[in-house]
mmCIF file of C-alpha atoms in Angstrom:
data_model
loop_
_atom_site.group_PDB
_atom_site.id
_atom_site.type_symbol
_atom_site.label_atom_id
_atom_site.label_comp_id
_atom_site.label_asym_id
_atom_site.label_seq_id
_atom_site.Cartn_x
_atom_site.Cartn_y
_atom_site.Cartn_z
ATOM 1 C CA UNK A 1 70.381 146.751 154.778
ATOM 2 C CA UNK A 2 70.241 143.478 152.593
ATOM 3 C CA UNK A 3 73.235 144.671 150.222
ATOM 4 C CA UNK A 4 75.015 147.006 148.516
ATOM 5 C CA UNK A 5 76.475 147.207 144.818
ATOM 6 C CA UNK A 6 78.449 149.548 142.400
ATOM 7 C CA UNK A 7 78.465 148.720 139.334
ATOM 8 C CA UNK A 8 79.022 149.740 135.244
ATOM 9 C CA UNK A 9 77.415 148.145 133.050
ATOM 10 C CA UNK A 10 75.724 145.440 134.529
ATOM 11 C CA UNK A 11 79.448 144.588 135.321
ATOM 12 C CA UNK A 12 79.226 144.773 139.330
ATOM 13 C CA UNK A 13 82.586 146.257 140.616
ATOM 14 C CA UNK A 14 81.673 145.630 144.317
ATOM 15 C CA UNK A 15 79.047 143.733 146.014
ATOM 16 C CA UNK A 16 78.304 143.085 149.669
ATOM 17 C CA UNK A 17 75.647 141.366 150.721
ATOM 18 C CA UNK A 18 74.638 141.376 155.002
ATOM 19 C CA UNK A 19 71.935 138.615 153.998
ATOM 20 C CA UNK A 20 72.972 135.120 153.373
ATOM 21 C CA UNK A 21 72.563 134.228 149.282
ATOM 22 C CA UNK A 22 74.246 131.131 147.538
ATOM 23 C CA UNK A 23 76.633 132.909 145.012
ATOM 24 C CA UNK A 24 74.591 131.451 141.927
ATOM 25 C CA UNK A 25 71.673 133.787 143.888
ATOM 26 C CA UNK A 26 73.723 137.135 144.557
ATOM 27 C CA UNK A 27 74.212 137.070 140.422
ATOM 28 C CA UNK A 28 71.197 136.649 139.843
ATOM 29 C CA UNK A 29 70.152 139.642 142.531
ATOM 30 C CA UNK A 30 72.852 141.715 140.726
ATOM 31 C CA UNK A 31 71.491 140.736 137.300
ATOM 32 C CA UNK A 32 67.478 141.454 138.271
ATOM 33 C CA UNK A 33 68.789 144.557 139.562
ATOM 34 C CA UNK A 34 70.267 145.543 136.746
ATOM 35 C CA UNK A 35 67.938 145.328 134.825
ATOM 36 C CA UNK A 36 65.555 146.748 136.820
ATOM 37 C CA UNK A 37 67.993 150.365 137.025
ATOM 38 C CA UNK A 38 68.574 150.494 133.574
ATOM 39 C CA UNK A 39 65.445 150.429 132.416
ATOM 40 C CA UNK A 40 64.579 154.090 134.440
ATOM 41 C CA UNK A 41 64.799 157.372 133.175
ATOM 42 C CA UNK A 42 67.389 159.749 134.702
ATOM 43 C CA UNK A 43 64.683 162.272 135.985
ATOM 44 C CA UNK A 44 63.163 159.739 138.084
ATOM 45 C CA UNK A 45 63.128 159.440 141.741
ATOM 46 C CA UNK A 46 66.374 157.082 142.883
ATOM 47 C CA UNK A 47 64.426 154.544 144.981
ATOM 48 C CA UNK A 48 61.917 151.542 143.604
ATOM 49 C CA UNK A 49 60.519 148.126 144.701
ATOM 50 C CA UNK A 50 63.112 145.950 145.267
ATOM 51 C CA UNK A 51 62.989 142.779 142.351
ATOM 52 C CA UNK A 52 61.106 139.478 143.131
ATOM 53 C CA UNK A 53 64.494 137.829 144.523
ATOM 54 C CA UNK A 54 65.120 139.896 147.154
ATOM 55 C CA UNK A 55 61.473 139.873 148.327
ATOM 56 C CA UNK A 56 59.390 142.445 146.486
ATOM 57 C CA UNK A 57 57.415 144.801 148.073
ATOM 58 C CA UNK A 58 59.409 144.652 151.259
ATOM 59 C CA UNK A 59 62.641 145.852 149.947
ATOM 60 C CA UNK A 60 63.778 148.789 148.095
ATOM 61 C CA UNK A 61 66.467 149.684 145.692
ATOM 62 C CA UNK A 62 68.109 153.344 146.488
ATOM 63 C CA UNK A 63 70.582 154.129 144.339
ATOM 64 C CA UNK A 64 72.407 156.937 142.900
ATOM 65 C CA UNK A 65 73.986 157.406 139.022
ATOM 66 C CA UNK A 66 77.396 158.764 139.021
ATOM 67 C CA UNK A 67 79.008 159.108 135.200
ATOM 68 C CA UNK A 68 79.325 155.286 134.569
ATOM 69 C CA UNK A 69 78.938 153.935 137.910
ATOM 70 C CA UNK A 70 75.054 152.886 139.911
ATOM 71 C CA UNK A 71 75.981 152.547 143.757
ATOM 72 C CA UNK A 72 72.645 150.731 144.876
ATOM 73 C CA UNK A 73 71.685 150.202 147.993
ATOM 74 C CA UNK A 74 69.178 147.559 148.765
ATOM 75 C CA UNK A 75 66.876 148.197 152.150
ATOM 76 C CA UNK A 76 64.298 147.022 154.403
ATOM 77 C CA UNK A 77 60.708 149.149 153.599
ATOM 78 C CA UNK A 78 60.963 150.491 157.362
ATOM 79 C CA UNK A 79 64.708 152.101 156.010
ATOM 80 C CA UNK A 80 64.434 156.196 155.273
ATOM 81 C CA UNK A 81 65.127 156.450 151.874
ATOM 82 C CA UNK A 82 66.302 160.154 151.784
ATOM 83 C CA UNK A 83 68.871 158.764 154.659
ATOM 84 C CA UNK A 84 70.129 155.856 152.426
ATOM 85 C CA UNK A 85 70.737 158.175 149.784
ATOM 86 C CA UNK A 86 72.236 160.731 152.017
ATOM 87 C CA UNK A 87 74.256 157.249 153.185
ATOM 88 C CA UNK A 88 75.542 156.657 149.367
ATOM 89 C CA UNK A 89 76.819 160.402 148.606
ATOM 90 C CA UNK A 90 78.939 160.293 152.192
ATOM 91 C CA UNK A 91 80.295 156.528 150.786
ATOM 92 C CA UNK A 92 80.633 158.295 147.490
ATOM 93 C CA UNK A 93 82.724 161.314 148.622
ATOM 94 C CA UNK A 94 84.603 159.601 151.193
ATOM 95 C CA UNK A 95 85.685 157.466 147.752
ATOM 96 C CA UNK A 96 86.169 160.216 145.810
ATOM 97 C CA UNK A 97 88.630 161.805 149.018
ATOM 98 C CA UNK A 98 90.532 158.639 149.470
ATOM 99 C CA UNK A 99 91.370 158.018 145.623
ATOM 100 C CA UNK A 100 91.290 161.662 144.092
ATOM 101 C CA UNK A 101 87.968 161.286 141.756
ATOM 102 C CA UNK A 102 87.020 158.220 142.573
ATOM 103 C CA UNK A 103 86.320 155.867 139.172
ATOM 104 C CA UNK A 104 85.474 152.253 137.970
ATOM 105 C CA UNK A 105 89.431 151.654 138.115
ATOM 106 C CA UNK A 106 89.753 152.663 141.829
ATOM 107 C CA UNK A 107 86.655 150.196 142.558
ATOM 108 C CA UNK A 108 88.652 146.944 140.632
ATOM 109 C CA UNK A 109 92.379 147.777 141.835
ATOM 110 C CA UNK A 110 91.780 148.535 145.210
ATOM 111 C CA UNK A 111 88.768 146.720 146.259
ATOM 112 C CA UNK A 112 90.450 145.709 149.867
ATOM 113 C CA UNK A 113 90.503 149.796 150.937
ATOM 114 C CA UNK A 114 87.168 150.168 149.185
ATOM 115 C CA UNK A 115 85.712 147.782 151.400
ATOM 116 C CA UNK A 116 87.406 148.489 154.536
ATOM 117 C CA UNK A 117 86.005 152.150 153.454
ATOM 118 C CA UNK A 118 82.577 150.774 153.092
ATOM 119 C CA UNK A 119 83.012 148.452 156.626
ATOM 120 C CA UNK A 120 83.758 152.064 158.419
ATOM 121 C CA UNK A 121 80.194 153.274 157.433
ATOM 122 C CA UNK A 122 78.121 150.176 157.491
ATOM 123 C CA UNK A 123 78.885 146.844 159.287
ATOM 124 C CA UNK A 124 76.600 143.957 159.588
ATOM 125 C CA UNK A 125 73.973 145.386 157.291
ATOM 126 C CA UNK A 126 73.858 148.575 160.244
ATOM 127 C CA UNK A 127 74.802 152.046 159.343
ATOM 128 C CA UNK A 128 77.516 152.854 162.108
ATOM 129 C CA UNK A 129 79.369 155.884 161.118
ATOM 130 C CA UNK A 130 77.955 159.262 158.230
ATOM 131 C CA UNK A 131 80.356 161.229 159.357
ATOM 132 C CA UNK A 132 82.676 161.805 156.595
ATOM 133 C CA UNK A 133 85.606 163.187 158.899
ATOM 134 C CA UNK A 134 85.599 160.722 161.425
ATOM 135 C CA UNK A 135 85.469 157.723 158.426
ATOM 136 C CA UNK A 136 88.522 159.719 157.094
ATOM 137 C CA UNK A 137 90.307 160.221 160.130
ATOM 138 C CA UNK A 138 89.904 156.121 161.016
ATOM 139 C CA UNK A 139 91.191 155.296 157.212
ATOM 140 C CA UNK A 140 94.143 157.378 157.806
ATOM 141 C CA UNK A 141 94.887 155.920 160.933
ATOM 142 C CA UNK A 142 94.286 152.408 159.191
ATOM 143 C CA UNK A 143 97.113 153.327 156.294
ATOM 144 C CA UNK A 144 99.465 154.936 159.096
ATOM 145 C CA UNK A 145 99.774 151.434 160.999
ATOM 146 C CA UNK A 146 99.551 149.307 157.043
ATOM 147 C CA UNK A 147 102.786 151.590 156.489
ATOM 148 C CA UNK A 148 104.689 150.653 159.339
ATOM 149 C CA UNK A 149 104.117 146.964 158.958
ATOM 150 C CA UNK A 150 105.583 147.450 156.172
ATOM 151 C CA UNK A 151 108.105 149.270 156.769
ATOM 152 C CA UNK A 152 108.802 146.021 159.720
ATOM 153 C CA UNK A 153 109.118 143.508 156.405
ATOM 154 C CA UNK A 154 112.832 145.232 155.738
ATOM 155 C CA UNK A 155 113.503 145.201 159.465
ATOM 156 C CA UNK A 156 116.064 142.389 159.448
ATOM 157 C CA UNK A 157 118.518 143.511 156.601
ATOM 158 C CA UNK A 158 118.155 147.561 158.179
ATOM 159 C CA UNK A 159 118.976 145.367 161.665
ATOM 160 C CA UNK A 160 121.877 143.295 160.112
ATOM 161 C CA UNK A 161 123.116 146.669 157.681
ATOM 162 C CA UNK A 162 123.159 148.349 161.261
ATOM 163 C CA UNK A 163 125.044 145.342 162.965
ATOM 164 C CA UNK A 164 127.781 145.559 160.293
ATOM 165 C CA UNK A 165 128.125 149.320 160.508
ATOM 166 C CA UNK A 166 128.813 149.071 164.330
ATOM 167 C CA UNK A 167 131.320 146.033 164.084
ATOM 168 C CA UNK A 168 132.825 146.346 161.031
ATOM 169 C CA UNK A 169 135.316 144.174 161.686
ATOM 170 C CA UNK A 170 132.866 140.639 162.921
ATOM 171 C CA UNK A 171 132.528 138.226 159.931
ATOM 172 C CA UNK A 172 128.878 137.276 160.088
ATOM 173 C CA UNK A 173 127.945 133.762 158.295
ATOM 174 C CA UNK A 174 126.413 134.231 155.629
ATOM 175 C CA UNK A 175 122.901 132.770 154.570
ATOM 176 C CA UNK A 176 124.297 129.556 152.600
ATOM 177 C CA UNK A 177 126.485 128.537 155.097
ATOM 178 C CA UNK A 178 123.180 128.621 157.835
ATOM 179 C CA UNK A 179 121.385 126.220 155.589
ATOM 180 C CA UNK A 180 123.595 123.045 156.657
ATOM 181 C CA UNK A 181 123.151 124.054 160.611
ATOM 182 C CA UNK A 182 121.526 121.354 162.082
ATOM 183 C CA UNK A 183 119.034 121.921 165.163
ATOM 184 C CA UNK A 184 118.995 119.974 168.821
ATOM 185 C CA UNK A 185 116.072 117.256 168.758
ATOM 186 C CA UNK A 186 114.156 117.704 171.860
ATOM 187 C CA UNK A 187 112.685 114.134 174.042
ATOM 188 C CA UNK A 188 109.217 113.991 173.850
ATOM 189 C CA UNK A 189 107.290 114.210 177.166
#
């Protein structure tokens, strides 16, 4: 797999790419692309000739239309292109089960659990998970630990709320008056 986009528009709302292009080049990928989409008919089969920039006759563009968004994949020639379309509607529903009806919103807003989605079905260009309840099961687990770290940012005032409940009579300093502590200077070896 060389990349993958979604997209409205022309307007790409994620990218990934597994094959090295300058930045200037992935536009211009996403633009050829593009271009290349819209100009198809909706009864058409989802799969063509990749464009000249990402090498022609040895690549292909699968893709599938949903409402306003194209999720394209682009592949090697020796890539199944029934599978990589299979491949899109797992990373479609697996969107649509993590954010309730997926949409072009979800895609901008949250584009760090839409690619950590995308990472649990393919990494390094490889397809390593189509299992829909296994990618959901590892994205749960993944938001289970993301809430207790943050649940550890408002461990020290629940540690010093708890230290004042148990001695409610021990004046700690307060932060101002720490400020002006100065710290032991240490010989260098």
């Amino acid at each position: 797999s060389s990349g993958i986009n979604a997209e409205y528009g022309g307007k790409p709302r994620l990218s990934k790419f597994f094959t090295y292009y300058s930045e200037e080049m992935q536009q211009q990928i996403i633009r050829e692309t593009f271009l290349l989409l819209s100009k198809r008919e909706d009864s058409v089969c989802n799969f063509l000739e990749g464009g000249t920039l990402i090498g022609g006759s040895d690549f292909r563009l699968v893709y599938r239309h949903y409402a306003t968004l194209y999720f394209v994949f682009c592949v090697d020639s020796s890539e199944s292109e029934l599978g990589i379309l299979d491949l899109i509607q797992v990373f479609v529903e697996t969107l649509d089960r993590c954010f309730e009806n997926v949409c072009e919103l979800d895609l901008i807003f949250h584009m760090d659990k839409v690619h950590y989605i995308l990472q649990e079905i393919v990494m390094g260009g490889m397809v390593v998970e189509t299992n829909q309840t296994e990618i959901l099961t590892h994205i749960e687990a993944q938001q289970r630990i993301e809430k207790q770290e943050a649940g550890m940012g408002g461990a020290p005032a629940r540690a010093l709320s708890a230290a004042k409940s148990m001695a409610p009579n021990v004046n700690l300093p307060k932060l101002a008056d720490l400020q002006n502590i100065s710290l032991p200077s240490f010989k260098k070896l």
